[in-house]
Coordinates of C-alpha atoms in Angstrom, one line a residue:
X1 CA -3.5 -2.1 -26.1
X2 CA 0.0 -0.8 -25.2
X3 CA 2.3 -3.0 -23.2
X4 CA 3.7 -1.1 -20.3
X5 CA 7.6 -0.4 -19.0
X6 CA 7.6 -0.3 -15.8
X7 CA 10.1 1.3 -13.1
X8 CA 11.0 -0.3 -10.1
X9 CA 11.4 1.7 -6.9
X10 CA 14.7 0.6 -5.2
X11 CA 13.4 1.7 -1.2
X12 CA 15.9 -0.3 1.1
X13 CA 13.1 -2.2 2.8
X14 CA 12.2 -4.3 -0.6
X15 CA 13.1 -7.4 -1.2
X16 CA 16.4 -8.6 -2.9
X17 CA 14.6 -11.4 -5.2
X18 CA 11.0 -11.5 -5.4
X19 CA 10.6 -8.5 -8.4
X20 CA 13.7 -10.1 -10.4
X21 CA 11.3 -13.7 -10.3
X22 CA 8.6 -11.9 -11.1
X23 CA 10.0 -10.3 -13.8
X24 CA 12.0 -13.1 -15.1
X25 CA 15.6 -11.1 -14.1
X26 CA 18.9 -11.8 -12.2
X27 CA 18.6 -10.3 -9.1
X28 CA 20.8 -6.6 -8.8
X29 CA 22.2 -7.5 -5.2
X30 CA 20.1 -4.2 -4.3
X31 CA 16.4 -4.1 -2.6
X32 CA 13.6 -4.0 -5.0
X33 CA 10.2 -2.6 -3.4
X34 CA 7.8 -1.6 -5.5
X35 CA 7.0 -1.8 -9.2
X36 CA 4.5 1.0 -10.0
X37 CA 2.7 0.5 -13.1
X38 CA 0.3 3.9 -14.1
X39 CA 0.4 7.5 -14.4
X40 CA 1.9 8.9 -11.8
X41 CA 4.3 11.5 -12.6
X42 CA 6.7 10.9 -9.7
X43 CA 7.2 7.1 -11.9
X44 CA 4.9 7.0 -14.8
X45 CA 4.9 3.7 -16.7
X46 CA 6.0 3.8 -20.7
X47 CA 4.1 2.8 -23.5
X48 CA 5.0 2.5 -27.6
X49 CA 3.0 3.2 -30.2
X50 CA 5.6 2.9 -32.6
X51 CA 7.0 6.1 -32.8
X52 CA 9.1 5.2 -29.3
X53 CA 8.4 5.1 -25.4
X54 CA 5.9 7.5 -23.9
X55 CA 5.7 8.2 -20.5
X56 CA 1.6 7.1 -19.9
X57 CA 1.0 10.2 -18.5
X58 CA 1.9 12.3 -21.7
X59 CA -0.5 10.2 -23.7
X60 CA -3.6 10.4 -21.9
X61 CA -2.8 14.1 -21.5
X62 CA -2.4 14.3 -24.8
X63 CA -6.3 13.3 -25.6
X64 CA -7.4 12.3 -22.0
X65 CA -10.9 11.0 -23.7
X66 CA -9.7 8.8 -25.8
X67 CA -7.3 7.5 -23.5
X68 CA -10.0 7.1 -20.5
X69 CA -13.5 7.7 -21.9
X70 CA -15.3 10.3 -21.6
X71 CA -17.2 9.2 -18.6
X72 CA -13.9 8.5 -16.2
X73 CA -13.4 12.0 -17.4
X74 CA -16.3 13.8 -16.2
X75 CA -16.2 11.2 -13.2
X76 CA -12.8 11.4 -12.1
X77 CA -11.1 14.3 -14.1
X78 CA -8.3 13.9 -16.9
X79 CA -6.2 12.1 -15.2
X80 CA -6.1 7.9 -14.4
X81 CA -7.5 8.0 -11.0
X82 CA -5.4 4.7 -9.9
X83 CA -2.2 3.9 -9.5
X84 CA -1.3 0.2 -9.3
X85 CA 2.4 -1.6 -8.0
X86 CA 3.6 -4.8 -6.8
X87 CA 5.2 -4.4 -3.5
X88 CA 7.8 -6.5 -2.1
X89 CA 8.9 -6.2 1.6
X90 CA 11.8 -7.8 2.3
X91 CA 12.0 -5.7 6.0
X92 CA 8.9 -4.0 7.7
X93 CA 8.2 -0.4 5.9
X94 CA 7.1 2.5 7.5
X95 CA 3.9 2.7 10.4
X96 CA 2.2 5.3 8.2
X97 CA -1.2 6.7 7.6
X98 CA -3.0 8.4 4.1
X99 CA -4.8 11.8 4.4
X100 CA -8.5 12.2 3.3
X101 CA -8.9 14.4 -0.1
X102 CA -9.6 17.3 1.9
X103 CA -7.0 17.0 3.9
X104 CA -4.3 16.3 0.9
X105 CA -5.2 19.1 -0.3
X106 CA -5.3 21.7 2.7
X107 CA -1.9 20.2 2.7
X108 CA 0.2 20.1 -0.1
X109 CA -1.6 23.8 -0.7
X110 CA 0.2 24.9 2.5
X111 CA 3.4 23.2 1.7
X112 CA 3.5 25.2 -1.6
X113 CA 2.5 28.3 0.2
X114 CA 5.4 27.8 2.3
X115 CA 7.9 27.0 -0.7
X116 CA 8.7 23.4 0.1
X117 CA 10.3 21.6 -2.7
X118 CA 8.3 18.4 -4.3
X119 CA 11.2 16.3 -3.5
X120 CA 12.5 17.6 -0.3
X121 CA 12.5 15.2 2.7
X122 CA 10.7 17.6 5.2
X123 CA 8.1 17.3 2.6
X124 CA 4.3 15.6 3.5
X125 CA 2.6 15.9 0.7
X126 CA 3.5 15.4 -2.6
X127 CA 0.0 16.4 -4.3
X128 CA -3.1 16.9 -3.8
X129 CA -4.8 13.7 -3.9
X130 CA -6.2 11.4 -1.3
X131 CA -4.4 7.7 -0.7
X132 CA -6.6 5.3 0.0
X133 CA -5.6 1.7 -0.9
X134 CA -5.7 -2.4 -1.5
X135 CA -3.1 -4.7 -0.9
X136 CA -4.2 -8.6 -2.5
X137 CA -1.6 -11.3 -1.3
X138 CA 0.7 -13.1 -3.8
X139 CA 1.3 -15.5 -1.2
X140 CA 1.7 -15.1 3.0
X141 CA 1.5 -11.5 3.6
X142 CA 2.0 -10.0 6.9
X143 CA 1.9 -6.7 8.6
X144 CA -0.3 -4.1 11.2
X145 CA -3.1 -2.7 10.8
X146 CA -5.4 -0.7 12.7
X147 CA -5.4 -0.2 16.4
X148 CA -5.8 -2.6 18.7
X149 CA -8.1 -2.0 21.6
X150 CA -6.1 -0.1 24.2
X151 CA -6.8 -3.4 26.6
X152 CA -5.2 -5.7 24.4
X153 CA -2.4 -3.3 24.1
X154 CA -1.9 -3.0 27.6
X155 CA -1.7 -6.6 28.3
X156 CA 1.1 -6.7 25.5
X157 CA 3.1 -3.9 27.2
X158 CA 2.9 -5.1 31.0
X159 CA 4.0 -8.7 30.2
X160 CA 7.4 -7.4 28.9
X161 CA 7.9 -5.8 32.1
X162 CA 9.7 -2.5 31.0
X163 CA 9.8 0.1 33.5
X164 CA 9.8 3.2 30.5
X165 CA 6.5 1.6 29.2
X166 CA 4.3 2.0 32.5
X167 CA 3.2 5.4 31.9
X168 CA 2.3 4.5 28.6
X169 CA 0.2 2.1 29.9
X170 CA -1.0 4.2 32.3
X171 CA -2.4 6.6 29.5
X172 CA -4.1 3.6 27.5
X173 CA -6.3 3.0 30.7
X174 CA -8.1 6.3 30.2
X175 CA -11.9 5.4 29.6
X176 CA -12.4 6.9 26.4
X177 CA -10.6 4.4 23.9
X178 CA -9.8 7.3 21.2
X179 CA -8.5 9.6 23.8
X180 CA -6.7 6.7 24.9
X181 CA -4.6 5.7 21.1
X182 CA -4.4 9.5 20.5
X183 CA -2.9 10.2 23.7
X184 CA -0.5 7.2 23.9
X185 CA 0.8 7.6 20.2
X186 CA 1.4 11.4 20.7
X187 CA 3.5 10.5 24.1
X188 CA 5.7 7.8 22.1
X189 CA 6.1 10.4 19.2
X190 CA 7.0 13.2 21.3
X191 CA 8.7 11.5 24.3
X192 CA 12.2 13.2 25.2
X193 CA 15.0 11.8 23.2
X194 CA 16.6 9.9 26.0
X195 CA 13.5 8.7 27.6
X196 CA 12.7 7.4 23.9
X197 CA 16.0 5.8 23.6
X198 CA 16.1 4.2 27.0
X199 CA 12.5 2.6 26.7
X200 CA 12.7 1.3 23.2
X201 CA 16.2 -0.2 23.7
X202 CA 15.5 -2.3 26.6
X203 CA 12.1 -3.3 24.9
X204 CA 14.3 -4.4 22.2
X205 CA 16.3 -6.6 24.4
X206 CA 13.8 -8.1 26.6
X207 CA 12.1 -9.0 22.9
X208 CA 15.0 -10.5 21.8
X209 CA 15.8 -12.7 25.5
X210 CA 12.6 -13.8 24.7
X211 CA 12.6 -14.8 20.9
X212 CA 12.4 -18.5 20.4
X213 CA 11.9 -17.9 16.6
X214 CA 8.5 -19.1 16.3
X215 CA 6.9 -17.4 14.4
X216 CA 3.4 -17.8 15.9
X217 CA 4.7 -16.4 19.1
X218 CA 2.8 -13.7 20.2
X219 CA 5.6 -11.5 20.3
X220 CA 7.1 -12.4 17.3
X221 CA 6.1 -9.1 14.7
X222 CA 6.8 -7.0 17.5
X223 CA 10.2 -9.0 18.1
X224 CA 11.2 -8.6 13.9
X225 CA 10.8 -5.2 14.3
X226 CA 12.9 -4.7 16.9
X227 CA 15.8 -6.6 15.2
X228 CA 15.4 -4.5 12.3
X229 CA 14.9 -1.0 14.3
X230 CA 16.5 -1.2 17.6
X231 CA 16.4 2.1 18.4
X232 CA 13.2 3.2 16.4
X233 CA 10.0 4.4 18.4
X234 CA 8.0 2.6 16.0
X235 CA 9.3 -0.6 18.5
X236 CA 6.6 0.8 20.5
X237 CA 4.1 2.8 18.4
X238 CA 3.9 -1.1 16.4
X239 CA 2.2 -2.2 19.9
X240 CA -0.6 -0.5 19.2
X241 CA -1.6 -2.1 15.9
X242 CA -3.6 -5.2 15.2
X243 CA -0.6 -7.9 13.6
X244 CA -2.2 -9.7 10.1
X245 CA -1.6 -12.4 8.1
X246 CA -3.3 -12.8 4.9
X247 CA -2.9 -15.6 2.3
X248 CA -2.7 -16.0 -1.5
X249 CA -5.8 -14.2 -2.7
X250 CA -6.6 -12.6 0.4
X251 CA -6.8 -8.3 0.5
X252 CA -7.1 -5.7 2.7
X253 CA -8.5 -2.4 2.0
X254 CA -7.5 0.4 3.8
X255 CA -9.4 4.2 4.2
X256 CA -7.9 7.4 5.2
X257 CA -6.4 7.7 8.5
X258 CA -5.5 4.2 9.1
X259 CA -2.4 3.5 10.5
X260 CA -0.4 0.5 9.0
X261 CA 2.7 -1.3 7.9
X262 CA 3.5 -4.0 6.1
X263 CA 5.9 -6.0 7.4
X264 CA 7.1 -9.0 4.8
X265 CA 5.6 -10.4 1.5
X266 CA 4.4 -9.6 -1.6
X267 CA 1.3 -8.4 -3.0
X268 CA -0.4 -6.2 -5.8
X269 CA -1.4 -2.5 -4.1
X270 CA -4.2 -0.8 -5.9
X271 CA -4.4 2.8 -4.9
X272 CA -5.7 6.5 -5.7
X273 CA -3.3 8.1 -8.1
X274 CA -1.2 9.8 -5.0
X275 CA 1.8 9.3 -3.1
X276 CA 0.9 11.5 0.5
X277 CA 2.4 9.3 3.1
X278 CA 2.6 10.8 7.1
X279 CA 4.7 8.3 9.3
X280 CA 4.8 7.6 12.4
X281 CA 7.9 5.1 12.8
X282 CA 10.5 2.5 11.0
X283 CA 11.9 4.6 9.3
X284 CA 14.6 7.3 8.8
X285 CA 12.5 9.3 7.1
X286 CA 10.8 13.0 8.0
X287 CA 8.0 12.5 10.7
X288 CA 5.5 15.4 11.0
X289 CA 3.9 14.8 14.2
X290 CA 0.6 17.4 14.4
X291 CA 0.0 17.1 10.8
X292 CA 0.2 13.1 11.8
X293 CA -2.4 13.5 14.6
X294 CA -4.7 15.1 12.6
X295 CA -5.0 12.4 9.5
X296 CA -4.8 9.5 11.8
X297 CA -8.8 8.3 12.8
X298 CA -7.9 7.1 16.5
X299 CA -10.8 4.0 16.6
X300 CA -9.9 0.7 17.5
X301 CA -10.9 -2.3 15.5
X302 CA -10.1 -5.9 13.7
X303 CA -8.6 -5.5 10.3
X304 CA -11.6 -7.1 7.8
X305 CA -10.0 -9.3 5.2
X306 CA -11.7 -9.9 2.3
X307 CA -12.1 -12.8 -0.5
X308 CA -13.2 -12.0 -4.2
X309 CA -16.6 -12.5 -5.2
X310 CA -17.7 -14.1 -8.7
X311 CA -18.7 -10.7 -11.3
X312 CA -22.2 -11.8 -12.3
X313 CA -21.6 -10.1 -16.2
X314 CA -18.4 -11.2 -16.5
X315 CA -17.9 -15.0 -16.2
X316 CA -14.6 -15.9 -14.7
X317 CA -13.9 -12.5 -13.0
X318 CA -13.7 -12.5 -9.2
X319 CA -14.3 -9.0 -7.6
X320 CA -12.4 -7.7 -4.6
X321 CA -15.5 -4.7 -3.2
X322 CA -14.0 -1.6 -2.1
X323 CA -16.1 1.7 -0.8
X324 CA -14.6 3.9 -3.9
X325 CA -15.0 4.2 -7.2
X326 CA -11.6 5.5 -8.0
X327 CA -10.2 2.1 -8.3
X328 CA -11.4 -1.7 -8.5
X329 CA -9.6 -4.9 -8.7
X330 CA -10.5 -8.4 -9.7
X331 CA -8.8 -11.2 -10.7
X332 CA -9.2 -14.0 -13.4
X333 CA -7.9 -17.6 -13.1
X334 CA -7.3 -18.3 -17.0
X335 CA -8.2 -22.2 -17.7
X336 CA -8.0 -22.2 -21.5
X337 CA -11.5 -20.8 -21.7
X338 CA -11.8 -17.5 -23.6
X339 CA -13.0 -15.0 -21.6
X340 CA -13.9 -11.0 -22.2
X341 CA -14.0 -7.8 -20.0
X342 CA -15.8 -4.8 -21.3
X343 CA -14.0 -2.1 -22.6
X344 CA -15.7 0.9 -21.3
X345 CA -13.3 2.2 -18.7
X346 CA -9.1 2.5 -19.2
X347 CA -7.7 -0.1 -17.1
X348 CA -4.4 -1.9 -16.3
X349 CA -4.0 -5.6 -16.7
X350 CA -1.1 -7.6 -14.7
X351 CA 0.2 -11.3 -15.4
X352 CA 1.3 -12.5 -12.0
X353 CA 1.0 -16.7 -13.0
X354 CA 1.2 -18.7 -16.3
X355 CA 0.9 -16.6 -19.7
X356 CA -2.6 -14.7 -21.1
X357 CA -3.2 -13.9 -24.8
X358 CA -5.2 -10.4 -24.7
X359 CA -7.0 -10.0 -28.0
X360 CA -8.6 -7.0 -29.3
X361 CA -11.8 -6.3 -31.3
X362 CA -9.6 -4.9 -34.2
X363 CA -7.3 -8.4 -33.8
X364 CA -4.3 -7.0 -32.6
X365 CA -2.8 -9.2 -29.9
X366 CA -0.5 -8.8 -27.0
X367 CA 0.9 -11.7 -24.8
X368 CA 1.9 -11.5 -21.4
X369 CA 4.4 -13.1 -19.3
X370 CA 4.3 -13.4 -15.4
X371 CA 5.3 -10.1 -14.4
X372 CA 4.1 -8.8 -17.9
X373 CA 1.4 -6.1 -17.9
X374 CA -0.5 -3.5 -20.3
X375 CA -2.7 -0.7 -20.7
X376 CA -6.0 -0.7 -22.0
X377 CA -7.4 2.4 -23.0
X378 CA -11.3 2.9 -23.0
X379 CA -11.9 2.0 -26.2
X380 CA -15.9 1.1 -25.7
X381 CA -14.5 -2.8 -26.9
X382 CA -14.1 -5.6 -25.3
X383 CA -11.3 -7.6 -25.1
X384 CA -10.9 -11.5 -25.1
X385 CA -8.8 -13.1 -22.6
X386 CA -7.1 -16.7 -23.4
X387 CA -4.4 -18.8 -22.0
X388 CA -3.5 -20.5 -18.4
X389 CA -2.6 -18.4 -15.7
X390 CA -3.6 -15.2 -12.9
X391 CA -4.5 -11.9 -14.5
X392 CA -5.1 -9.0 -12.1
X393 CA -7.3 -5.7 -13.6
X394 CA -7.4 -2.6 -12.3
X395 CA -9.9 -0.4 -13.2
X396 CA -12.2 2.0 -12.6
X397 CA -16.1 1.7 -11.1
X398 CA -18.6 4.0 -13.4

């Protein structure tokens, strides 16, 4: 078992305080976003095994069956297939949408063709590898997800009343709903700088005339955004989406090609090992429209929340079911009753209430803290859970 260091990406929408209470820290006066807690090269986590740190992804490269048994291996290649962060937004992130494998890969091929630095900001894809992901409350979580039927959407534009939105509008009545979302976000994305700024300023203001700070207003996601991105077309694009809440324990998953933001709260994110992000609004950052277009899946539809289900085999562990195998989460809710989780697959294991005792078969024994987490590599052993408190594992299916 090796306790992790993790590294904290500092992206100006996170929070100011929720990582430092997490963590047990003094808060840096700066915006704390994510903590990312894996493999990933672009922020690997650390590890010591006495002879120093070592960055996680050196050491399962090092002897990638020990590290992750030799059927993640064959299954998923030599590298942890998951990447797992706690994510606090303290102002809405990005509208953004994850490519499919194939598509990550047509991608960051071409980009390398073309000679694009890995860090540059006209850069899409940053590897190879598909996104898809699961975001599991903390507590209230909110954000958009999914399109809305172009109806609903219309209904939501025409009550504001904004001149510049009518041939929007006009372009969501087309009969065939996807042509309809596909249409309409390519006219918001590609609308004449002027026209843009016109339209999504006096959106902004009729939002704001209206604001009466409930926040059960129908309005009122639509109306945060625009205080926080007054001139941003992702005032608009937002319309489009389904607005969810979730509560503590409560998870989303989301595929390829679904377009989302979160917009405030905290939650664990389990995702493929990637970092491919094409956005579409809120944010300062490079937009690729056509390569956009094309990862986006242009359906309409509720976002489905789900609730863990008890793990038959393993007493006390409640299952969050995803489509994937690359990742899996579950949760236990420690009450001073030992319990164990097999040992077969590597996995990650993150404190987020009270304090767990992890114990190995050899006896070794590390403690976590809330905000504490470790990795486990796939030894074939179980290991024995004790204490009071949440413990989130991310793993692998087999």
């Amino acid at each position: 078992m090796d306790r992790l260091v993790n590294t904290i990406r500092p992206y100006a929408w996170g929070s100011l305080t929720a990582l430092p209470e997490l963590l047990g820290q003094q808060p840096s006066g700066e915006p704390q976003a994510e903590l990312w807690m894996g493999a990933h090269p672009g922020d690997p986590s650390r590890a010591d095994r006495g002879d120093g740190p070592r960055r996680l992804d050196e050491l399962i490269a090092a002897d990638p069956e020990a590290e992750l048994g030799a059927a993640s291996v064959a299954r998923f290649g030599p590298t942890l297939p998951f990447l797992f962060k706690v994510l606090a937004a303290g102002t809405p992130l990005s509208i953004q949408a994850h490519p499919t494998l194939d598509q990550a890969r047509a991608g960051f091929a071409a980009e390398n063709a073309l000679g694009i630095p890995l860090d540059a900001p006209r850069r899409s894809y940053r590897d190879a590898n598909h996104k898809p992901e699961m975001v599991c409350a903390l507590g209230g979580f909110e954000g958009l997800c999914g399109f809305r039927r172009p109806i609903e959407t219309v209904e939501l534009m025409a009550r504001l009343g904004v001149p510049g939105l009518d041939p929007l509008i006009d372009l969501l009545c087309v009969e065939d709903e996807s042509e309809a979302l596909r249409g309409t976000l390519a006219a918001i994305l590609t609308m004449d700088e002027d026209t843009a700024t016109k339209t999504v300023r006096e959106t902004a203001e009729v939002l704001a005339e209206q604001d009466s700070g409930d926040p059960d207003w129908y309005y009122a996601p639509y109306a945060r955004i625009a205080r926080d991105f007054p001139d941003d077309r992702g005032v608009i694009a937002g319309m489009l989406l389904n607005h969810f809440r979730l509560r503590a324990g409560e998870a989303l998953y989301l595929g390829a090609g679904v377009p989302h933001a979160y917009l405030s709260g905290v939650c664990v994110e389990l995702q493929a090992n990637s970092d491919n992000v094409l956005r579409a609004g809120l944010t300062p950052k490079h937009i690729d429209v056509p390569e956009l277009l094309k990862v986006v899946v242009f359906e309409a539809g509720a976002p489905a929340v789900l609730t863990p289900v008890p793990v038959g085999a393993s007493p006390g562990e409640e299952l969050y079911p995803v489509p994937i195998d690359e990742f899996r989460l579950s949760r236990f809710a420690l009450d001073g009753v030992e319990r164990a989780i097999d040992g077969r697959t590597p996995q990650i294991l993150l404190c987020t209430e009270g304090g767990v005792r992890l114990t190995a078969a050899d006896g070794t024994v590390l403690d976590l803290a809330r905000g504490g987490s470790a990795f486990l590599p796939a030894t074939g052993e179980p290991t024995r859970l004790s204490g009071t408190g949440t413990l989130f594992r991310a793993t692998v299916t087999i």
